[in-house]
XYZ file of C-alpha atoms in Angstrom:
563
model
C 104.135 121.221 136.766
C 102.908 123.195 133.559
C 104.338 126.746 135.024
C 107.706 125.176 135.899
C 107.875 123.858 132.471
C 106.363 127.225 131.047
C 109.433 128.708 133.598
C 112.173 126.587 132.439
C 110.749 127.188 128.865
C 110.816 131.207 128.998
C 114.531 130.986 130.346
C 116.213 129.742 126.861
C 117.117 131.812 124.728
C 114.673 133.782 122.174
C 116.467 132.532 118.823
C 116.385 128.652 120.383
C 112.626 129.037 121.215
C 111.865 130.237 117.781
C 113.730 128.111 115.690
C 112.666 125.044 117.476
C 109.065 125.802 117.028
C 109.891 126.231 113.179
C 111.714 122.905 113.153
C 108.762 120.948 114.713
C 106.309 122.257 112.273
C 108.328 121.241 109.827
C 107.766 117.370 109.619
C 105.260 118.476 106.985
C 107.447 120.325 104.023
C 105.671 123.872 104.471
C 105.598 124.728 101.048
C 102.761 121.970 100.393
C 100.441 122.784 102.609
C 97.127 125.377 101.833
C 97.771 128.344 103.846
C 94.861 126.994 106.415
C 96.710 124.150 107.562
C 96.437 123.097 111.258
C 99.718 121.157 111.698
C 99.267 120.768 115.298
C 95.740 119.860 115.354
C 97.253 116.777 112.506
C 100.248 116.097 114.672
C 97.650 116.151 117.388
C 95.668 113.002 116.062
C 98.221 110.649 115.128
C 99.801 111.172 118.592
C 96.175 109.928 119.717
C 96.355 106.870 117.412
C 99.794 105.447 119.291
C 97.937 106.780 122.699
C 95.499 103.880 121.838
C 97.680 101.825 120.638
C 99.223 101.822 124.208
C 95.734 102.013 125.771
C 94.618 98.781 124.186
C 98.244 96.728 124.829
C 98.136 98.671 128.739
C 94.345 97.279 129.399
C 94.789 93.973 127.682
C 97.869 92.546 130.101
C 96.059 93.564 132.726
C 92.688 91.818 131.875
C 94.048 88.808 130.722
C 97.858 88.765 132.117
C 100.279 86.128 130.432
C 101.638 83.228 132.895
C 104.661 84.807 133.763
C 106.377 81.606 132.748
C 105.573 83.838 129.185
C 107.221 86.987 130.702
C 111.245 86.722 128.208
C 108.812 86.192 125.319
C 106.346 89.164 125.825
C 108.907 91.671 126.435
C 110.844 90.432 123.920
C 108.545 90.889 121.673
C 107.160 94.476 122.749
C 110.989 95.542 122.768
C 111.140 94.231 118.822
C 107.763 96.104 118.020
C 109.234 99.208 119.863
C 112.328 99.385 118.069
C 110.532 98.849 114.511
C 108.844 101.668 115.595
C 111.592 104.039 116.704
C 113.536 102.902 113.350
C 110.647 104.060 111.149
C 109.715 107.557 113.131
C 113.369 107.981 112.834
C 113.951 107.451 109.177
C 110.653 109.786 108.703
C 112.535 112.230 110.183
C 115.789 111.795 107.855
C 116.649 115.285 107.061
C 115.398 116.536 109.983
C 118.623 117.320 111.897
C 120.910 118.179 109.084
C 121.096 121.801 107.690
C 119.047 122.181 103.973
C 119.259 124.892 101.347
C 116.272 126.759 102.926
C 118.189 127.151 106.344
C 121.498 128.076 105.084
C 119.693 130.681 102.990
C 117.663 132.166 105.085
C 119.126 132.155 108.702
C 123.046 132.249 107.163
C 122.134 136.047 106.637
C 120.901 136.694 110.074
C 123.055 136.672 113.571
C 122.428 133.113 114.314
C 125.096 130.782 115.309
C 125.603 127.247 114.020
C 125.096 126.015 117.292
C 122.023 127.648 117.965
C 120.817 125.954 114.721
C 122.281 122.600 115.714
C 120.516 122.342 118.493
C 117.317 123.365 117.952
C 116.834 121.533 114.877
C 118.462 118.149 117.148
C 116.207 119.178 119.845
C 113.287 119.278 117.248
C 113.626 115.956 115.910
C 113.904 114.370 118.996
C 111.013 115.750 120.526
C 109.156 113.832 117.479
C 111.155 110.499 118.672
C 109.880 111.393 122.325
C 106.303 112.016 121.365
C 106.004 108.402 120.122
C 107.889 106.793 122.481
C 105.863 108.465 125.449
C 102.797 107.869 123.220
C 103.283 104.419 122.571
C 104.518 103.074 126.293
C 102.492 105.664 128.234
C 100.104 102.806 129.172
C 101.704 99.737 128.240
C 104.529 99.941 130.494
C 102.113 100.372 133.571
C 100.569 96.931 132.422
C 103.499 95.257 131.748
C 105.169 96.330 134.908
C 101.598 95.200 136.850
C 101.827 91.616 135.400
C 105.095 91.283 135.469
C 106.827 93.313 138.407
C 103.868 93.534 140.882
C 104.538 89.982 142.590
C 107.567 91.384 144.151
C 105.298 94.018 145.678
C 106.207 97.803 144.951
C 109.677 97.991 144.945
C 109.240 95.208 141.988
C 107.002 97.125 139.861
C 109.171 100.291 140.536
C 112.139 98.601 139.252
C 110.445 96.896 136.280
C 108.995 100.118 134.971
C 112.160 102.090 135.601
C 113.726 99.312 133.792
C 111.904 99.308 130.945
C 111.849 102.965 130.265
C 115.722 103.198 130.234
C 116.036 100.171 127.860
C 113.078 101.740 125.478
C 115.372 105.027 125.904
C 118.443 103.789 125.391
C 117.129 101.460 122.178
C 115.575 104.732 120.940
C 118.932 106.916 121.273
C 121.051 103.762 119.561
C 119.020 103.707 116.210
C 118.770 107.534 116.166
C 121.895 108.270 116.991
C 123.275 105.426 114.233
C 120.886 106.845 111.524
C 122.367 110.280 112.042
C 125.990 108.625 112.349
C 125.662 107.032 108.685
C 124.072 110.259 107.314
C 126.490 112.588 108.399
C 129.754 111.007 107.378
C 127.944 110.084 104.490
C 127.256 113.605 103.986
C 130.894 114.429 104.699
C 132.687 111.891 102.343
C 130.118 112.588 98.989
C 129.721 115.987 97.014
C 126.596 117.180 97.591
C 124.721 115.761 94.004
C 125.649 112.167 94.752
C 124.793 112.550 98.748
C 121.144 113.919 98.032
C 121.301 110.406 94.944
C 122.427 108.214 97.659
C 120.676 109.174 100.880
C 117.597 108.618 98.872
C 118.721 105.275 98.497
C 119.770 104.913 102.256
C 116.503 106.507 103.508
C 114.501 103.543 101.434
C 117.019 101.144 102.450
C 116.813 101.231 106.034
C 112.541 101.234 105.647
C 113.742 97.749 104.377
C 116.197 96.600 106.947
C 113.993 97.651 109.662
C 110.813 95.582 108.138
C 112.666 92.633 106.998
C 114.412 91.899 110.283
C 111.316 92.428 112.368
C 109.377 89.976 110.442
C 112.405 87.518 109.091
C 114.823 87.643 112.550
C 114.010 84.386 114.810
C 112.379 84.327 118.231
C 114.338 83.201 121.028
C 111.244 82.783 123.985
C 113.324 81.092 126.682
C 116.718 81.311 128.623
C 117.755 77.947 127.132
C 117.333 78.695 123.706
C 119.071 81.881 124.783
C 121.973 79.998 125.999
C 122.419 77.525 123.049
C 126.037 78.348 121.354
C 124.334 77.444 118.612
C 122.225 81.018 118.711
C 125.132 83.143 119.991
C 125.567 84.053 116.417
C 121.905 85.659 116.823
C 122.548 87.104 120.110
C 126.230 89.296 118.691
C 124.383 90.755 115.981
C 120.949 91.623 116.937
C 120.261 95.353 118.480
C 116.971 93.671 119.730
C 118.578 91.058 121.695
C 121.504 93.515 123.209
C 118.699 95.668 124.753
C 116.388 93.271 125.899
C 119.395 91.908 127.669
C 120.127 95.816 128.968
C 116.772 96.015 130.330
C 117.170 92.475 131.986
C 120.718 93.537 133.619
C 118.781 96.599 134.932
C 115.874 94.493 136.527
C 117.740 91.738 137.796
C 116.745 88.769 136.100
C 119.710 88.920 133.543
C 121.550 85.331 133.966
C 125.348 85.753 134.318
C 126.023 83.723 131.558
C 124.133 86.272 129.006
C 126.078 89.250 130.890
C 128.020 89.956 127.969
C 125.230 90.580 125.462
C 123.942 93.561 127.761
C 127.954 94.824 127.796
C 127.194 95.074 124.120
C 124.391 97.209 124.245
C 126.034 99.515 126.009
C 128.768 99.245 123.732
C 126.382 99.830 120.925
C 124.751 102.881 122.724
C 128.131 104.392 123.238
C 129.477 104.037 119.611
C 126.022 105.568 118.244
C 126.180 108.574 120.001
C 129.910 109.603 119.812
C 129.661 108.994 116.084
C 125.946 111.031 115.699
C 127.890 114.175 118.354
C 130.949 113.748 115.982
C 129.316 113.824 112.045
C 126.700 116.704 113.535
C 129.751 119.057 114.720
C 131.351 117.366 111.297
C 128.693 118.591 108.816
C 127.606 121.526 110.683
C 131.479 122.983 110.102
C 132.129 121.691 106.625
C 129.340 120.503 105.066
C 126.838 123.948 105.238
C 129.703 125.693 102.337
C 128.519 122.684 100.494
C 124.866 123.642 100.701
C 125.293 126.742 99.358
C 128.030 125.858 96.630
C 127.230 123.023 94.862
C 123.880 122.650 93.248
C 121.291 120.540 94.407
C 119.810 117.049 92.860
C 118.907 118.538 89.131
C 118.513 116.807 85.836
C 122.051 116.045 84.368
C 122.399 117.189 80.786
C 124.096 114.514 79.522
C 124.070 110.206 80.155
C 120.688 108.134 79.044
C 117.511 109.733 79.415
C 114.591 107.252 78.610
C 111.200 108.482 78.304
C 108.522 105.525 77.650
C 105.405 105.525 75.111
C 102.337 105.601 76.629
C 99.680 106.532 74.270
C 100.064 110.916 73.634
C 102.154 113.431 75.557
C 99.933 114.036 78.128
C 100.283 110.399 79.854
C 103.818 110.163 79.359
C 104.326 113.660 81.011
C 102.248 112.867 83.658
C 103.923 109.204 84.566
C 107.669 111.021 84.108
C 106.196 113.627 86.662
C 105.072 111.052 88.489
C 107.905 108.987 88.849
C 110.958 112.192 89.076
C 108.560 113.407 91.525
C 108.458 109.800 93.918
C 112.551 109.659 93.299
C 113.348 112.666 93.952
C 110.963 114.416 97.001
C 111.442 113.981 100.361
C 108.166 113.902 101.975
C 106.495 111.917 99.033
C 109.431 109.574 99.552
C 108.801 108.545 103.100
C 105.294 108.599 102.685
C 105.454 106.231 99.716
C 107.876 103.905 101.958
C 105.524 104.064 104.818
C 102.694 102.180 102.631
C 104.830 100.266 100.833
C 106.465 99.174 104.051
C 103.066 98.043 105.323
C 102.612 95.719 102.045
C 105.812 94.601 102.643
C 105.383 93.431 106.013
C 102.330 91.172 104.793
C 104.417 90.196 102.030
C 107.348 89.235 104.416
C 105.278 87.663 106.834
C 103.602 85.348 103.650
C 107.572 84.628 103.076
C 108.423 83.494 106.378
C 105.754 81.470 106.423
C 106.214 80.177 102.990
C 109.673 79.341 104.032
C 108.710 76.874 106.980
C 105.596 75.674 105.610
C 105.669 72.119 103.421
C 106.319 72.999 99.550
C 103.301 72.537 97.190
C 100.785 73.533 99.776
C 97.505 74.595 98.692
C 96.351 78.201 98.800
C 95.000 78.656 102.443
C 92.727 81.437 102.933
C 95.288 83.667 105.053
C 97.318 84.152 102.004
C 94.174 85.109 100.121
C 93.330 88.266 102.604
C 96.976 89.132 103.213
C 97.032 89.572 99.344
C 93.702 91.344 99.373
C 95.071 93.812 102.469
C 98.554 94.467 100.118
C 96.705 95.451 97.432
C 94.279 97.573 98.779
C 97.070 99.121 101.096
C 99.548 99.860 97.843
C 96.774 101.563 95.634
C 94.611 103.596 98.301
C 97.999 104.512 100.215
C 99.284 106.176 96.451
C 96.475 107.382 96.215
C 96.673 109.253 99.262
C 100.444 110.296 98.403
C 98.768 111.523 95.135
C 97.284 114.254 96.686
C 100.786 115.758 98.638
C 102.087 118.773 96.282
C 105.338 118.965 95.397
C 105.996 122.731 95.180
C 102.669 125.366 94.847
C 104.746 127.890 93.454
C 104.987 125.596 90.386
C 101.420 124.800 90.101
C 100.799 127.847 88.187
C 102.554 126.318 85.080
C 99.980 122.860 85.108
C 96.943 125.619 85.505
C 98.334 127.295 82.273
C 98.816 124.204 80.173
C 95.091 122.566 80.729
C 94.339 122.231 77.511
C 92.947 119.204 77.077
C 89.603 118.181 78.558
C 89.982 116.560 82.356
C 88.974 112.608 80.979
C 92.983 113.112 79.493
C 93.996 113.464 82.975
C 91.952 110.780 84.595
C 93.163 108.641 81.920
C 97.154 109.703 82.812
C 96.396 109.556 86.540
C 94.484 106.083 86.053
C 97.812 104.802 84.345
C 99.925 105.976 87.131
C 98.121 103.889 89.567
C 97.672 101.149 87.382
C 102.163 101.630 86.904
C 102.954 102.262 90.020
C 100.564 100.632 92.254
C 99.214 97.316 90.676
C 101.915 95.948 88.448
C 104.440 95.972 91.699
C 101.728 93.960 94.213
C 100.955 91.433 91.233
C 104.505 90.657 90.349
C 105.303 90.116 94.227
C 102.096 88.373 95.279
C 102.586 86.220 91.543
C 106.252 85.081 93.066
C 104.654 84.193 96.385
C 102.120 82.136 94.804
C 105.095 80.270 92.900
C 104.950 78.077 96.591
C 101.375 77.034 96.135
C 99.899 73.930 94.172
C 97.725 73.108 92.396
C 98.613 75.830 88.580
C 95.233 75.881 88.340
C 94.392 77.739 91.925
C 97.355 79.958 91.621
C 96.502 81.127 87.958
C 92.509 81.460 89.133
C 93.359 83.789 92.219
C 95.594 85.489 90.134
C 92.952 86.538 87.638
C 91.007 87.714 90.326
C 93.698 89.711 91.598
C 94.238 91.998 88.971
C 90.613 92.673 88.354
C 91.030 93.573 92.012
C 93.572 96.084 91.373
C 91.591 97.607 88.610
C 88.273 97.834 90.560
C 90.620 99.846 93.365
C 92.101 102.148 90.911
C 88.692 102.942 89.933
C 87.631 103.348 93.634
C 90.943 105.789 94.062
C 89.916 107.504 91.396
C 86.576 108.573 92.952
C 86.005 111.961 93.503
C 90.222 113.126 92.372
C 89.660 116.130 90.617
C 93.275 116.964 90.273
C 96.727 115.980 88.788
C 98.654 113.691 90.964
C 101.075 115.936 93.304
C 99.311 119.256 91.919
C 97.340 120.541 94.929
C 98.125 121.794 98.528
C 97.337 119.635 101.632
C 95.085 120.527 104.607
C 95.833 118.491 107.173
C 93.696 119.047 110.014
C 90.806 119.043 106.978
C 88.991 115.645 108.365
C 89.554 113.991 112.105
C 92.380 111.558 111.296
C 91.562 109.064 114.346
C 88.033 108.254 113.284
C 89.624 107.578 109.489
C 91.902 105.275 110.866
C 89.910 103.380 112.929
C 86.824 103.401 111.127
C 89.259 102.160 108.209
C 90.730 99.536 109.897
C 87.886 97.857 111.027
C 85.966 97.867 107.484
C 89.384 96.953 105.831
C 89.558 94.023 108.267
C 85.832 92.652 107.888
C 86.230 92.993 103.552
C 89.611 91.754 103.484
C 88.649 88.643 105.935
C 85.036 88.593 103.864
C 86.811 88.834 100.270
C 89.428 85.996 101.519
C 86.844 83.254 102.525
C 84.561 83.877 99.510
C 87.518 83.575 97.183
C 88.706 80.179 98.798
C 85.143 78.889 98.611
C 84.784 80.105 94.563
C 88.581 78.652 93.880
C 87.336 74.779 94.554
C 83.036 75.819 92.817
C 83.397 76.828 89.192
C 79.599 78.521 89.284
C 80.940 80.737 92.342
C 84.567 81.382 90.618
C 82.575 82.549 87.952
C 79.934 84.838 89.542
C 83.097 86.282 91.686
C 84.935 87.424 88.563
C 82.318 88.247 86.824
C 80.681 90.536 89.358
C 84.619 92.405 89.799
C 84.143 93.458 86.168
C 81.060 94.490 86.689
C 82.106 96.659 89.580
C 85.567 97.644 87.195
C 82.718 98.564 84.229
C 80.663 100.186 86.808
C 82.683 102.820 88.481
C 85.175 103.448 85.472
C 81.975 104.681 83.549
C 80.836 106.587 86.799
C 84.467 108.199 86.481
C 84.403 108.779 83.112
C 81.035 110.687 83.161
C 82.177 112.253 85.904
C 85.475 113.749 83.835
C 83.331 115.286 81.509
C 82.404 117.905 83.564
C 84.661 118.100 87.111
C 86.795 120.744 87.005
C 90.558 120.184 88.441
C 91.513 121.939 91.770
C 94.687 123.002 92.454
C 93.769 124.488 96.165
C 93.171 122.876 98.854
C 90.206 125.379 101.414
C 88.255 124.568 104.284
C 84.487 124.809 103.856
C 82.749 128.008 105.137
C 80.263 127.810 107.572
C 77.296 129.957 106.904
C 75.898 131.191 109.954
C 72.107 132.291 109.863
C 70.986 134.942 112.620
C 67.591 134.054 111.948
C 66.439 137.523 111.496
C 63.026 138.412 109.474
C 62.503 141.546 107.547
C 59.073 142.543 107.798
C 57.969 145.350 105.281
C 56.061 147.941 107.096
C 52.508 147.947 106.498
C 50.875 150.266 103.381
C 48.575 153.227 104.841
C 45.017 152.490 104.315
């Protein structure tokens, strides 16, 4: 199977081959990565993550199988996750598919046709949207088809699986091909300037849509419910319900009255992929002038420029780098969303709960850790977004201008994360406590919270010897699985840990007080550790693997003196 591949492979054509290798690298903006990078080796390791995602979900339904009475609501369910999924991958790959400065540049010199581009750059990004998909289902959709299409004998596990896949497929080419359908004519109707402002927008946007109606859009876990008129409403407008119905027409347990939901998906499917063929062809005629004629997203010289006081020059320049440098990149962008879209999900979840809970409840101990795990999430995940570059050829400029000692940049870099990171999750998580009763509880786990925030900006700011979006990346630098998964475990035991001792010191004064005191102890503790620490760390602008010294384990012997 590998040499018919390699075969089929070796017979397209040289300039396809090449430029679609480029293109898949390019997830990662090249220009921020140290020149030692291993992108596939870090593509590598999150396509291991999904593969035990799908592991765990695979081996689970077939230890411990639902009832099948429980069979609309688990693949209902899997189908929502799945397409939450496939929305996110494909708004990380936004401007994936559509022609940039760099291309137009650099390949509008050379004999290269538009079409070559076209495709390799669309066959590029969905290879990406593959990867996950195949990642995520490789196992899972063996389970599922075991519990689930195995009574029938073979022929009903063939047909469940073979089900499933198209549905996942077609789900997967609907939300691409809709994303690329609302970019391109967006692309197409806008000058350049106010497309780059507004898909910035759009690219945030849809992070939101995608989260809010995965966590906000209602369940319906039966055929009657289904069938209620009063839920058609639910059934005309939701993707997730058109293909679940799609990949219940295609296994045969579709009832005929729900027929015309599936017609909708296919509908759907159809509309999102003329309109993606047409605004590619679209922008790839007219819009690639545009590229090279009009001038990119750049400061305007004229409307209302506000730039805030924070203490000297050196903090304000630093936050104003800061924030330009979050509004206006791409990759720091969608890596910012990602986090925040994590937080958000808690925080949505907390609302929908909020919203069919009794009003004036008392603060239960879920919505302590779910604060706990936004909070930690929003300040180590900016953290980590901290350390992406924007542009190394411009880090030249900050190595020039050091002239103040490096506390004056922990200070600036502490404020950013204080900014950007802890004033956001303690207005949100303040207006979800607005449900809660008693004042006293809310205004208690409130102080706690913010001396939480400030004892993880201390922890984030740990061993940072450098100016936020100042030094190259090297992926590949530290195994990425065992970080996850060694993370998720120890942020699941603290944040269940830090939840139960909180509601336990909320209703004993003595252990309220020993809790907060002890957090500014910790916030005293490490902020001298990183202020001593200033004094003499040097910033790094360069990102380099460590070299391994090899020994050979040789002995030089002087020769012996005559006697």
């Amino acid at each position: 199977m590998h040499r018919l591949l390699a075969a089929l492979v070796q017979h397209l054509p040289t300039q396809f081959r090449i430029l679609y290798r480029q293109f898949l690298l390019r997830v990662i903006d090249l220009e921020a990565l140290s020149i030692d990078a291993d992108i596939p080796r870090f593509l590598g390791q999150f396509a291991g993550i999904l593969i035990m995602f799908s592991l765990l979900f695979g081996v689970g339904a077939v230890m411990f199988p639902p009832p099948r009475a429980l069979e609309w609501h688990v693949v209902e369910s899997w189908i929502s996750s799945m397409l939450l999924v496939i929305g996110l991958v494909s708004v990380i790959t936004w401007d994936a598919t559509f022609p940039d400065r760099r291309d137009v540049m650099v390949l509008g010199t050379l004999p290269v046709r538009p079409a070559t581009i076209l495709l390799a750059k669309l066959s590029a990004s969905a290879a990406l949207l593959s990867l996950a998909i195949v990642c995520l289902n490789c196992t899972s959709s063996i389970g599922w088809s075991i519990v689930f299409g195995a009574y029938a004998g073979f022929p009903g596990f063939a047909r469940f699986f073979a089900s499933y896949w198209i549905a996942m497929v077609a789900a997967s080419a609907f939300l691409y091909g809709s994303l690329l359908t609302l970019q391109g004519f967006t692309a197409l109707l806008l000058p350049r300037r106010w497309f780059l402002r507004v898909s910035a927008l759009l690219q945030l946007a849809a992070f939101g849509t995608f989260m809010a109606v995965y966590f906000l859009q209602p369940s319906l876990d039966t055929y009657a419910q289904a069938a209620d008129p009063a839920n058609h409403w639910l059934l005309s407008y939701s993707p997730t319900f058109w293909f679940f119905a799609l990949f219940q027409q295609l296994n045969g347990t579709l009832p005929q009255p729900l027929a015309w939901v599936a017609h909708r998906a296919w509908i759907a499917l159809a509309i999102a992929i003329a309109g993606a063929v047409a605004s590619l062809l679209f922008c790839y005629v007219h819009t690639m002038k545009k590229t090279v004629e009009e001038a990119d997203l750049v400061p305007g010289s004229r409307g209302f420029h506000f730039a805030p006081r924070l203490g000297d020059g050196l903090n304000a320049a630093i936050v104003l780098f800061c924030l330009r440098s979050l509004a206006r990149s791409l990759q720091h962008r969608v890596a910012v969303a990602f986090f925040l879209s994590l937080a958000c999900a808690i925080a949505l979840a907390l609302v929908h709960h909020n919203l069919s809970a009794p009003p004036r409840e008392p603060i239960s101990t879920d919505f302590l850790i779910s604060t706990f795990m936004m909070m930690s999430l929003v300040v180590l995940g900016l953290r980590a977004v901290f350390a992406l570059p924007i542009a190394l050829s411009a880090n030249w400029v900050l190595r020039l201008t050091q002239l103040r000692p490096t506390g004056k940049y922990f200070n600036a870099t502490r404020l950013c994360l204080l900014l950007f990171g802890v004033l956001p999750t303690v207005l949100v998580v303040a207006a979800l406590a607005l449900h809660f009763r008693p004042w006293q509880d809310v205004a208690a786990h409130l102080l706690i919270y913010v001396l939480l925030g400030f004892a993880f900006v201390e922890l984030a700011l740990f061993r940072f010897d450098k100016v936020p979006f100042t030094c190259s990346y090297l992926p590949g630098k530290t195994n990425v699985q065992v970080l996850f998964w060694g993370f998720t475990l120890v942020w699941i035991i603290l944040g269940g840990s830090f939840g139960i001792a909180e509601m336990s010191a909320l209703h004993d004064l003595a252990k309220y007080l020993t809790m907060v005191f002890a957090l500014i102890a910790i916030v005293v503790g490490l902020g001298a550790i990183n202020r001593v620490r200033a004094r003499t760390a040097v910033l790094y602008f360069e990102e380099l693997p460590q070299e391994p010294i090899t020994r050979l384990g040789l002995l030089y012997v002087p020769p012996a003196e005559p006697s």
